[in-house]
CSV table of C-alpha atoms in Angstrom, one decimal:
chain,number,residue,atom,x,y,z
A,1,UNK,CA,62.5,-24.9,18.9
A,2,UNK,CA,64.3,-22.4,20.7
A,3,UNK,CA,62.4,-19.3,22.3
A,4,UNK,CA,63.9,-16.8,19.7
A,5,UNK,CA,62.7,-19.2,16.7
A,6,UNK,CA,59.5,-19.6,18.3
A,7,UNK,CA,59.0,-15.8,18.6
A,8,UNK,CA,59.9,-15.3,14.8
A,9,UNK,CA,57.7,-17.9,13.8
A,10,UNK,CA,54.8,-16.3,15.9
A,11,UNK,CA,55.7,-13.0,14.2
A,12,UNK,CA,55.5,-14.4,10.8
A,13,UNK,CA,52.2,-16.0,11.5
A,14,UNK,CA,51.0,-12.6,12.7
A,15,UNK,CA,52.1,-10.9,9.4
A,16,UNK,CA,50.6,-13.6,7.3
A,17,UNK,CA,47.3,-13.3,9.1
A,18,UNK,CA,47.2,-9.6,8.9
A,19,UNK,CA,48.2,-9.7,5.2
A,20,UNK,CA,45.2,-12.1,4.6
A,21,UNK,CA,42.8,-9.9,6.6
A,22,UNK,CA,44.0,-6.9,4.5
A,23,UNK,CA,42.9,-8.7,1.3
A,24,UNK,CA,39.5,-9.5,2.7
A,25,UNK,CA,38.7,-6.5,5.1
A,26,UNK,CA,40.5,-3.2,5.0
A,27,UNK,CA,38.5,-0.5,6.9
A,28,UNK,CA,35.6,-2.6,8.5
A,29,UNK,CA,34.2,-5.8,7.1
A,30,UNK,CA,34.7,-6.3,3.5
A,31,UNK,CA,33.0,-8.4,0.9
A,32,UNK,CA,35.1,-9.1,-2.1
A,33,UNK,CA,33.6,-9.5,-5.6
A,34,UNK,CA,35.9,-11.3,-8.1
A,35,UNK,CA,34.2,-12.3,-11.7
A,36,UNK,CA,37.3,-14.8,-11.9
A,37,UNK,CA,36.3,-16.4,-8.6
A,38,UNK,CA,39.0,-15.2,-6.4
A,39,UNK,CA,36.4,-13.6,-4.0
A,40,UNK,CA,33.2,-14.4,-2.1
A,41,UNK,CA,31.1,-13.4,-4.9
A,42,UNK,CA,31.1,-13.3,-8.9
A,43,UNK,CA,28.2,-10.9,-9.1
A,44,UNK,CA,27.9,-7.3,-7.3
A,45,UNK,CA,24.4,-7.9,-7.2
A,46,UNK,CA,24.5,-11.0,-4.8
A,47,UNK,CA,27.3,-9.5,-2.8
A,48,UNK,CA,25.2,-6.4,-2.2
A,49,UNK,CA,22.1,-8.7,-1.3
A,50,UNK,CA,24.4,-10.7,1.2
A,51,UNK,CA,25.6,-7.3,3.0
A,52,UNK,CA,24.0,-6.6,6.6
A,53,UNK,CA,25.2,-3.0,6.6
A,54,UNK,CA,28.3,-1.0,7.1
A,55,UNK,CA,30.5,-3.2,4.8
A,56,UNK,CA,32.7,-2.3,1.9
A,57,UNK,CA,31.9,-4.2,-1.3
A,58,UNK,CA,35.4,-4.4,-2.9
A,59,UNK,CA,35.4,-5.2,-6.6
A,60,UNK,CA,38.3,-6.7,-8.2
A,61,UNK,CA,39.4,-5.6,-11.7
A,62,UNK,CA,37.3,-7.3,-14.3
A,63,UNK,CA,34.1,-7.1,-16.6
A,64,UNK,CA,30.9,-7.4,-14.6
A,65,UNK,CA,27.6,-7.9,-16.7
A,66,UNK,CA,24.9,-7.4,-14.1
A,67,UNK,CA,21.6,-9.0,-15.1
A,68,UNK,CA,19.6,-7.3,-12.3
A,69,UNK,CA,19.3,-3.9,-10.8
A,70,UNK,CA,21.3,-3.6,-7.7
A,71,UNK,CA,19.2,-2.2,-5.1
A,72,UNK,CA,21.1,-1.7,-1.6
A,73,UNK,CA,18.8,-2.1,1.5
A,74,UNK,CA,21.5,-1.3,3.8
A,75,UNK,CA,24.3,1.4,4.0
A,76,UNK,CA,27.1,0.4,2.2
A,77,UNK,CA,30.5,1.4,0.3
A,78,UNK,CA,30.9,-0.1,-3.1
A,79,UNK,CA,34.5,0.5,-4.3
A,80,UNK,CA,36.6,-0.9,-7.2
A,81,UNK,CA,40.3,-1.9,-7.4
A,82,UNK,CA,40.8,0.7,-10.1
A,83,UNK,CA,38.7,3.0,-12.2
A,84,UNK,CA,39.9,1.9,-15.4
A,85,UNK,CA,40.1,-2.0,-14.4
A,86,UNK,CA,36.5,-2.3,-13.0
A,87,UNK,CA,33.9,-2.5,-15.7
A,88,UNK,CA,30.3,-2.9,-14.9
A,89,UNK,CA,27.4,-3.0,-17.3
A,90,UNK,CA,23.9,-2.8,-16.2
A,91,UNK,CA,20.5,-4.3,-17.4
A,92,UNK,CA,19.3,-3.0,-20.9
A,93,UNK,CA,15.8,-1.5,-19.9
A,94,UNK,CA,16.1,-0.9,-16.1
A,95,UNK,CA,19.0,1.0,-13.6
A,96,UNK,CA,22.1,-0.6,-12.7
A,97,UNK,CA,21.6,1.0,-9.3
A,98,UNK,CA,18.6,1.9,-7.6
A,99,UNK,CA,19.4,3.5,-4.2
A,100,UNK,CA,16.2,4.1,-2.0
A,101,UNK,CA,15.1,3.1,1.4
A,102,UNK,CA,17.0,6.0,3.1
A,103,UNK,CA,20.6,4.2,2.8
A,104,UNK,CA,23.6,6.0,2.4
A,105,UNK,CA,25.8,4.6,-0.3
A,106,UNK,CA,29.2,5.5,-1.7
A,107,UNK,CA,30.6,4.3,-5.2
A,108,UNK,CA,34.2,4.9,-6.2
A,109,UNK,CA,36.9,3.8,-8.4
A,110,UNK,CA,34.5,2.0,-11.0
A,111,UNK,CA,33.8,2.3,-14.8
A,112,UNK,CA,30.0,1.8,-15.3
A,113,UNK,CA,27.5,1.6,-18.1
A,114,UNK,CA,24.1,2.0,-16.8
A,115,UNK,CA,21.6,4.3,-15.2
A,116,UNK,CA,21.6,5.4,-11.5
A,117,UNK,CA,18.3,5.9,-9.9
A,118,UNK,CA,17.9,7.6,-6.4
A,119,UNK,CA,14.6,8.1,-4.5
A,120,UNK,CA,13.7,8.7,-0.9
A,121,UNK,CA,14.1,11.9,0.9
A,122,UNK,CA,16.7,10.3,3.5
A,123,UNK,CA,18.9,8.5,0.7
A,124,UNK,CA,22.5,9.7,0.3
A,125,UNK,CA,24.7,8.9,-2.7
A,126,UNK,CA,28.2,9.7,-3.3
A,127,UNK,CA,30.1,8.9,-6.4
A,128,UNK,CA,33.7,9.6,-6.5
A,129,UNK,CA,36.4,8.8,-9.3
A,130,UNK,CA,34.0,7.0,-11.3
A,131,UNK,CA,33.4,7.1,-15.1
A,132,UNK,CA,29.8,6.6,-16.4
A,133,UNK,CA,29.9,6.2,-20.2
A,134,UNK,CA,28.2,4.4,-23.1
A,135,UNK,CA,24.6,4.5,-21.7
A,136,UNK,CA,22.2,4.4,-24.6
A,137,UNK,CA,18.6,4.2,-23.5
A,138,UNK,CA,15.9,6.1,-25.4
A,139,UNK,CA,13.5,6.0,-22.7
A,140,UNK,CA,15.8,6.9,-20.1
A,141,UNK,CA,15.1,10.5,-18.8
A,142,UNK,CA,18.6,10.6,-17.3
A,143,UNK,CA,22.1,8.8,-16.8
A,144,UNK,CA,21.7,9.9,-13.1
A,145,UNK,CA,18.0,10.3,-12.1
A,146,UNK,CA,17.2,11.9,-8.7
A,147,UNK,CA,13.5,11.8,-7.8
A,148,UNK,CA,14.3,12.4,-4.1
A,149,UNK,CA,17.5,12.5,-1.9
A,150,UNK,CA,21.1,13.8,-1.7
A,151,UNK,CA,23.6,13.2,-4.3
A,152,UNK,CA,27.3,14.2,-4.6
A,153,UNK,CA,29.5,13.6,-7.6
A,154,UNK,CA,33.2,14.2,-7.3
A,155,UNK,CA,36.2,13.8,-9.6
A,156,UNK,CA,34.3,11.8,-12.0
A,157,UNK,CA,33.9,11.4,-15.8
A,158,UNK,CA,30.5,11.2,-17.7
A,159,UNK,CA,31.1,10.6,-21.2
A,160,UNK,CA,29.8,9.1,-24.6
A,161,UNK,CA,26.2,8.7,-23.3
A,162,UNK,CA,23.5,9.2,-25.8
A,163,UNK,CA,20.0,9.9,-24.3
A,164,UNK,CA,17.7,11.6,-26.8
A,165,UNK,CA,14.1,10.8,-25.8
A,166,UNK,CA,11.7,13.8,-25.2
A,167,UNK,CA,12.9,15.8,-22.2
A,168,UNK,CA,15.9,13.5,-21.4
A,169,UNK,CA,19.2,14.9,-19.9
A,170,UNK,CA,22.4,13.5,-18.5
A,171,UNK,CA,21.7,14.3,-14.9
A,172,UNK,CA,17.9,14.8,-14.0
A,173,UNK,CA,16.8,16.3,-10.6
A,174,UNK,CA,12.9,16.3,-9.5
A,175,UNK,CA,12.9,16.8,-5.7
A,176,UNK,CA,16.5,16.1,-4.6
A,177,UNK,CA,19.8,18.0,-4.0
A,178,UNK,CA,22.8,17.5,-6.5
A,179,UNK,CA,26.3,18.6,-6.1
A,180,UNK,CA,28.7,18.1,-8.8
A,181,UNK,CA,32.4,18.9,-8.4
A,182,UNK,CA,35.5,18.5,-10.5
A,183,UNK,CA,33.8,16.4,-13.0
A,184,UNK,CA,34.2,16.2,-16.9
A,185,UNK,CA,31.1,15.8,-19.3
A,186,UNK,CA,32.3,14.7,-22.7
A,187,UNK,CA,30.7,13.7,-25.8
A,188,UNK,CA,27.3,13.2,-24.3
A,189,UNK,CA,24.1,13.6,-26.4
A,190,UNK,CA,20.9,14.9,-24.9
A,191,UNK,CA,17.6,16.6,-25.7
A,192,UNK,CA,17.0,18.9,-23.0
A,193,UNK,CA,20.2,19.8,-21.3
A,194,UNK,CA,23.3,18.3,-19.6
A,195,UNK,CA,21.5,18.9,-16.2
A,196,UNK,CA,17.8,19.5,-15.6
A,197,UNK,CA,16.3,20.7,-12.6
A,198,UNK,CA,12.5,19.9,-12.2
A,199,UNK,CA,12.0,21.8,-8.8
A,200,UNK,CA,13.2,25.4,-8.8
A,201,UNK,CA,13.3,25.4,-4.8
A,202,UNK,CA,15.7,22.5,-4.6
A,203,UNK,CA,18.5,22.4,-7.3
A,204,UNK,CA,21.9,21.3,-8.7
A,205,UNK,CA,25.2,23.0,-7.8
A,206,UNK,CA,28.0,22.6,-10.5
A,207,UNK,CA,31.5,23.6,-9.3
A,208,UNK,CA,34.8,23.4,-11.3
A,209,UNK,CA,33.4,21.1,-13.8
A,210,UNK,CA,34.7,20.6,-17.5
A,211,UNK,CA,32.1,20.4,-20.6
A,212,UNK,CA,33.6,19.3,-23.9
A,213,UNK,CA,31.9,18.4,-27.2
A,214,UNK,CA,28.5,17.7,-25.7
A,215,UNK,CA,25.4,18.4,-27.9
A,216,UNK,CA,21.7,18.4,-28.1
A,217,UNK,CA,20.3,15.4,-30.1
A,218,UNK,CA,17.6,15.5,-32.4
A,219,UNK,CA,14.3,13.2,-32.1
A,220,UNK,CA,15.3,11.1,-35.1
A,221,UNK,CA,18.2,9.8,-32.9
A,222,UNK,CA,15.8,8.2,-30.2
A,223,UNK,CA,15.4,5.3,-32.4
A,224,UNK,CA,19.1,4.7,-33.0
A,225,UNK,CA,18.7,5.7,-36.6
A,226,UNK,CA,21.1,8.0,-38.7
A,227,UNK,CA,18.5,10.7,-39.0
A,228,UNK,CA,16.6,9.5,-41.9
A,229,UNK,CA,13.3,9.6,-40.0
A,230,UNK,CA,12.0,13.0,-39.6
A,231,UNK,CA,9.2,12.0,-37.3
A,232,UNK,CA,11.5,10.5,-34.5
A,233,UNK,CA,9.8,7.1,-34.9
A,234,UNK,CA,11.2,3.9,-36.3
A,235,UNK,CA,10.3,3.8,-40.1
A,236,UNK,CA,9.8,-0.1,-39.8
A,237,UNK,CA,6.8,0.2,-37.7
A,238,UNK,CA,3.5,1.3,-38.5
A,239,UNK,CA,2.2,4.6,-36.9
A,240,UNK,CA,-1.2,4.8,-35.3
A,241,UNK,CA,-2.7,7.5,-33.5
A,242,UNK,CA,-5.5,8.0,-31.1
A,243,UNK,CA,-7.3,10.5,-28.9
A,244,UNK,CA,-8.9,10.3,-25.6
A,245,UNK,CA,-11.3,12.5,-23.9
A,246,UNK,CA,-10.7,13.9,-20.5
A,247,UNK,CA,-12.9,15.0,-17.7
A,248,UNK,CA,-12.8,17.9,-15.1
A,249,UNK,CA,-11.9,17.4,-11.5
A,250,UNK,CA,-14.5,19.3,-9.7
A,251,UNK,CA,-12.4,19.6,-6.6
A,252,UNK,CA,-9.6,21.2,-8.1
A,253,UNK,CA,-9.6,23.8,-11.1
A,254,UNK,CA,-7.5,23.2,-14.1
A,255,UNK,CA,-7.2,19.4,-13.5
A,256,UNK,CA,-8.5,17.1,-16.2
A,257,UNK,CA,-8.2,13.3,-15.7
A,258,UNK,CA,-8.6,10.0,-18.0
A,259,UNK,CA,-7.2,6.5,-18.1
A,260,UNK,CA,-5.5,4.7,-20.8
A,261,UNK,CA,-4.3,1.2,-21.8
A,262,UNK,CA,-3.0,-0.3,-24.9
A,263,UNK,CA,-2.1,-4.3,-25.1
A,264,UNK,CA,0.4,-4.0,-27.7
A,265,UNK,CA,1.6,-0.7,-28.5
A,266,UNK,CA,3.9,1.8,-27.0
A,267,UNK,CA,2.1,5.0,-27.0
A,268,UNK,CA,3.9,8.6,-26.9
A,269,UNK,CA,1.7,11.5,-25.6
A,270,UNK,CA,1.8,14.2,-28.3
A,271,UNK,CA,-0.1,16.8,-26.1
A,272,UNK,CA,1.7,19.3,-24.0
A,273,UNK,CA,1.3,19.7,-20.3
A,274,UNK,CA,0.2,16.0,-19.8
A,275,UNK,CA,1.5,13.9,-17.1
A,276,UNK,CA,1.4,10.0,-16.5
A,277,UNK,CA,0.3,8.3,-13.1
A,278,UNK,CA,0.4,5.0,-11.9
A,279,UNK,CA,-2.1,4.0,-9.0
A,280,UNK,CA,-1.7,2.0,-5.6
A,281,UNK,CA,-4.5,0.6,-3.7
A,282,UNK,CA,-3.9,0.8,0.0
A,283,UNK,CA,-6.3,-1.2,2.3
A,284,UNK,CA,-7.1,-0.1,5.7
A,285,UNK,CA,-8.9,-3.1,7.1
A,286,UNK,CA,-11.2,-3.8,4.1
A,287,UNK,CA,-11.7,-0.2,3.0
A,288,UNK,CA,-9.3,0.5,-0.1
A,289,UNK,CA,-7.9,3.9,-0.9
A,290,UNK,CA,-5.8,4.8,-3.9
A,291,UNK,CA,-2.7,6.8,-4.1
A,292,UNK,CA,-1.1,8.1,-7.1
A,293,UNK,CA,2.7,8.5,-8.1
A,294,UNK,CA,3.9,10.2,-11.2
A,295,UNK,CA,5.8,8.3,-13.7
A,296,UNK,CA,8.5,10.4,-15.5
A,297,UNK,CA,8.5,10.6,-19.3
A,298,UNK,CA,5.9,10.9,-22.0
A,299,UNK,CA,5.7,7.1,-23.2
A,300,UNK,CA,3.1,4.6,-21.9
A,301,UNK,CA,4.3,1.2,-22.3
A,302,UNK,CA,2.4,-1.5,-23.9
A,303,UNK,CA,0.3,-3.3,-21.5
A,304,UNK,CA,0.7,-0.7,-18.8
A,305,UNK,CA,-2.6,0.9,-17.6
A,306,UNK,CA,-2.2,4.3,-16.5
A,307,UNK,CA,-3.9,7.7,-15.4
A,308,UNK,CA,-3.3,11.0,-17.4
A,309,UNK,CA,-3.6,14.5,-15.8
A,310,UNK,CA,-3.9,17.4,-18.5
A,311,UNK,CA,-4.1,21.2,-17.6
A,312,UNK,CA,-6.7,21.7,-20.2
A,313,UNK,CA,-10.0,20.1,-21.5
A,314,UNK,CA,-8.8,19.4,-25.0
A,315,UNK,CA,-8.4,15.8,-26.1
A,316,UNK,CA,-5.1,14.1,-25.4
A,317,UNK,CA,-3.3,13.0,-28.6
A,318,UNK,CA,-1.2,9.8,-28.5
A,319,UNK,CA,0.9,8.2,-31.5
A,320,UNK,CA,2.5,4.8,-31.6
A,321,UNK,CA,6.2,5.0,-31.0
A,322,UNK,CA,9.2,2.5,-30.7
A,323,UNK,CA,10.5,4.0,-27.6
A,324,UNK,CA,9.5,2.4,-24.3
A,325,UNK,CA,9.7,3.5,-20.6
A,326,UNK,CA,12.0,2.2,-18.2
A,327,UNK,CA,10.0,-0.7,-16.5
A,328,UNK,CA,10.7,0.2,-12.9
A,329,UNK,CA,8.8,3.2,-13.4
A,330,UNK,CA,5.6,1.2,-13.4
A,331,UNK,CA,6.4,-0.9,-10.2
A,332,UNK,CA,3.5,-1.1,-7.7
A,333,UNK,CA,0.9,-0.2,-10.2
A,334,UNK,CA,-2.5,-1.5,-9.5
A,335,UNK,CA,-4.5,-0.2,-12.6
A,336,UNK,CA,-5.4,-2.7,-15.1
A,337,UNK,CA,-6.5,-2.7,-18.7
A,338,UNK,CA,-8.5,-4.7,-21.1
A,339,UNK,CA,-12.2,-5.4,-21.7
A,340,UNK,CA,-12.7,-8.7,-20.0
A,341,UNK,CA,-13.5,-8.7,-16.2
A,342,UNK,CA,-12.4,-11.4,-13.8
A,343,UNK,CA,-15.5,-12.7,-12.0
A,344,UNK,CA,-13.8,-12.7,-8.3
A,345,UNK,CA,-13.2,-8.8,-8.4
A,346,UNK,CA,-15.1,-5.8,-8.3
A,347,UNK,CA,-14.4,-3.3,-11.2
A,348,UNK,CA,-14.1,0.4,-10.7
A,349,UNK,CA,-13.7,3.0,-13.4
A,350,UNK,CA,-12.8,6.6,-13.1
A,351,UNK,CA,-15.0,9.6,-13.2
A,352,UNK,CA,-16.5,12.3,-11.2
A,353,UNK,CA,-19.7,10.7,-10.5
A,354,UNK,CA,-22.6,9.9,-13.1
A,355,UNK,CA,-23.5,13.7,-13.5
A,356,UNK,CA,-19.9,14.8,-13.4
A,357,UNK,CA,-20.3,16.9,-10.3
A,358,UNK,CA,-19.3,14.3,-7.6
A,359,UNK,CA,-16.0,13.6,-5.9
A,360,UNK,CA,-13.3,12.6,-8.4
A,361,UNK,CA,-12.5,8.7,-7.7
A,362,UNK,CA,-13.1,5.3,-8.8
A,363,UNK,CA,-16.9,4.2,-9.1
A,364,UNK,CA,-18.2,0.8,-9.1
A,365,UNK,CA,-19.0,-0.4,-12.6
A,366,UNK,CA,-22.4,-2.1,-12.5
A,367,UNK,CA,-21.3,-4.8,-14.9
A,368,UNK,CA,-19.0,-6.2,-12.3
A,369,UNK,CA,-22.0,-7.3,-10.2
A,370,UNK,CA,-23.1,-9.6,-12.9
A,371,UNK,CA,-21.2,-12.7,-14.5
A,372,UNK,CA,-19.9,-12.8,-17.2
A,373,UNK,CA,-19.3,-9.1,-18.3
A,374,UNK,CA,-17.1,-7.9,-20.8
A,375,UNK,CA,-18.3,-4.4,-21.8
A,376,UNK,CA,-15.3,-2.5,-20.6
A,377,UNK,CA,-13.7,0.1,-22.9
A,378,UNK,CA,-10.5,-1.8,-23.9
A,379,UNK,CA,-8.3,1.3,-24.1
A,380,UNK,CA,-9.3,2.4,-20.7
A,381,UNK,CA,-7.8,1.6,-17.3
A,382,UNK,CA,-9.7,0.4,-14.2
A,383,UNK,CA,-9.2,-1.0,-10.6
A,384,UNK,CA,-9.8,-4.5,-9.5
A,385,UNK,CA,-10.6,-4.8,-6.0
A,386,UNK,CA,-10.9,-8.5,-4.7
A,387,UNK,CA,-14.3,-9.5,-3.8
A,388,UNK,CA,-12.8,-11.3,-0.6
A,389,UNK,CA,-11.5,-8.0,0.6
A,390,UNK,CA,-14.6,-5.9,0.5
A,391,UNK,CA,-18.3,-5.7,-0.4
A,392,UNK,CA,-19.6,-4.1,-3.3
A,393,UNK,CA,-18.7,-0.5,-2.1
A,394,UNK,CA,-20.0,2.0,-4.7
A,395,UNK,CA,-16.9,4.2,-4.6
A,396,UNK,CA,-12.9,3.9,-4.0
A,397,UNK,CA,-11.6,7.4,-3.0
A,398,UNK,CA,-8.3,8.9,-2.8
A,399,UNK,CA,-5.8,8.9,0.2
A,400,UNK,CA,-5.5,12.6,0.7
A,401,UNK,CA,-2.8,12.0,3.2
A,402,UNK,CA,-0.3,11.2,0.5
A,403,UNK,CA,1.3,14.3,-1.6
A,404,UNK,CA,0.8,12.2,-4.9
A,405,UNK,CA,-3.0,12.1,-4.1
A,406,UNK,CA,-5.3,12.8,-7.2
A,407,UNK,CA,-7.1,15.6,-5.3
A,408,UNK,CA,-6.0,18.1,-2.7
A,409,UNK,CA,-9.3,19.5,-1.2
A,410,UNK,CA,-9.6,21.7,2.0
A,411,UNK,CA,-12.1,20.3,4.6
A,412,UNK,CA,-14.6,23.3,5.6
A,413,UNK,CA,-15.6,23.1,9.0
A,414,UNK,CA,-18.9,24.6,8.8
A,415,UNK,CA,-22.7,23.9,9.2
A,416,UNK,CA,-24.0,22.9,5.6
A,417,UNK,CA,-26.2,25.5,4.1
A,418,UNK,CA,-27.9,26.0,0.8
A,419,UNK,CA,-30.9,25.3,-1.1
A,420,UNK,CA,-32.3,21.8,-1.0
A,421,UNK,CA,-31.8,21.2,-4.6
A,422,UNK,CA,-28.0,21.2,-4.4
A,423,UNK,CA,-26.1,18.1,-5.3
A,424,UNK,CA,-24.7,16.3,-2.1
A,425,UNK,CA,-22.7,13.3,-1.9
A,426,UNK,CA,-21.5,10.8,0.9
A,427,UNK,CA,-18.1,10.1,1.3
A,428,UNK,CA,-18.2,6.7,-0.3
A,429,UNK,CA,-19.7,8.6,-3.5
A,430,UNK,CA,-23.5,7.9,-3.0
A,431,UNK,CA,-25.6,10.8,-4.5
A,432,UNK,CA,-28.1,12.0,-1.7
A,433,UNK,CA,-31.5,12.8,-2.5
A,434,UNK,CA,-31.9,15.8,-0.5
A,435,UNK,CA,-29.6,18.5,1.8
A,436,UNK,CA,-27.9,16.2,4.5
A,437,UNK,CA,-29.1,16.9,7.8
A,438,UNK,CA,-27.4,14.0,9.9
A,439,UNK,CA,-24.1,14.6,11.6
A,440,UNK,CA,-21.1,13.6,9.2
A,441,UNK,CA,-18.9,14.5,6.6
A,442,UNK,CA,-20.2,15.1,3.0
A,443,UNK,CA,-19.2,16.4,-0.5
A,444,UNK,CA,-20.6,19.2,-2.6
A,445,UNK,CA,-18.9,20.7,-5.6
A,446,UNK,CA,-15.6,18.7,-4.8
A,447,UNK,CA,-15.1,20.2,-1.5
A,448,UNK,CA,-15.7,18.7,2.0
A,449,UNK,CA,-18.5,19.9,4.3
A,450,UNK,CA,-19.1,18.9,7.9
A,451,UNK,CA,-22.5,18.8,9.3
A,452,UNK,CA,-22.4,19.2,13.1
């Protein structure tokens, strides 16, 4: 072969190599997803899980039915071949995308049907040239739900979505920052607004957007009926209601707490100014503490044990409903329900002490020291602490280092004073027989005192 021909062959080989790299790489490393088998993966979920960070997930045109929530743990670019050609449908009862862990994600050139959930203050999400449509989840509080983080929506279309559960909207912001530019909202149905900002200090900025034929739904539409039900409930189910008592938190005025659990029925809260919380046990060595996290919405799913916070001492009214809350809201919940207690756990129930004046927290249930014991209230929630991790401590308190803690009390650094008949408690919830004299931290009327 002559030198000239060798040079031409080498040039052709280089061009072919560059063409192949363009198909699989682009700017930086690229992972190709093709539902027809022409890429490394057929599923976006598995492609995202395989990424190590910094890649572009390039999605070929096609229809993608994703079974699992896509949870990117590394910063990525997720880009479709064309906005109209890539169609992604998410799970029916959980988000399509859950963007957390402080990652930076860019989504563009897609058409998706599914909820996008964003959390973590350091998380950044950009949605560009994307259509979000046909989301119809009665329990979802929004099509895009931002608990914390920064979200930018640009040149996109949000249309034909139907969210009519109580308090639902199309874009919901709790504690994040959202900017929306040059985006069209068309034929969306909602309960409480196109956008809803839960925190007046951090908000939603809308610029050059178009709003067409959007409307506020009625409660009857939450079950997918045509409006024949005037109560907002599915006429095919029997409606049962119940009420539960609350008790006050002596450490903070205007806080009333209780727990609730139902094994088979979804229950909707019909009392105003009531919030749902889940609890997580955190073990520091063998000493458990509890942190609380708010659950969005007003529905308690069947089989989920929760805590409820009210602003008044009135009973909380609940009614059976066909609605359900998104399951991801209940992740990392250590509360349990039911009347039967496992013998290898200590059981703790919520109260403010036997006389209602002690620190708010979970107190050891006496029955858990005996075997068997089945005397728990079946509609109340409790904590189960493994006996292998700790002895029978009388009290499990709340981790006050967390912003979601049950109580926010101020430490009062002073010599304890007062008559000897005042009610004092140790930090583990034990009631003292007299005014404390030994050095240490004690609780009276829900406040901390230091004896020096």
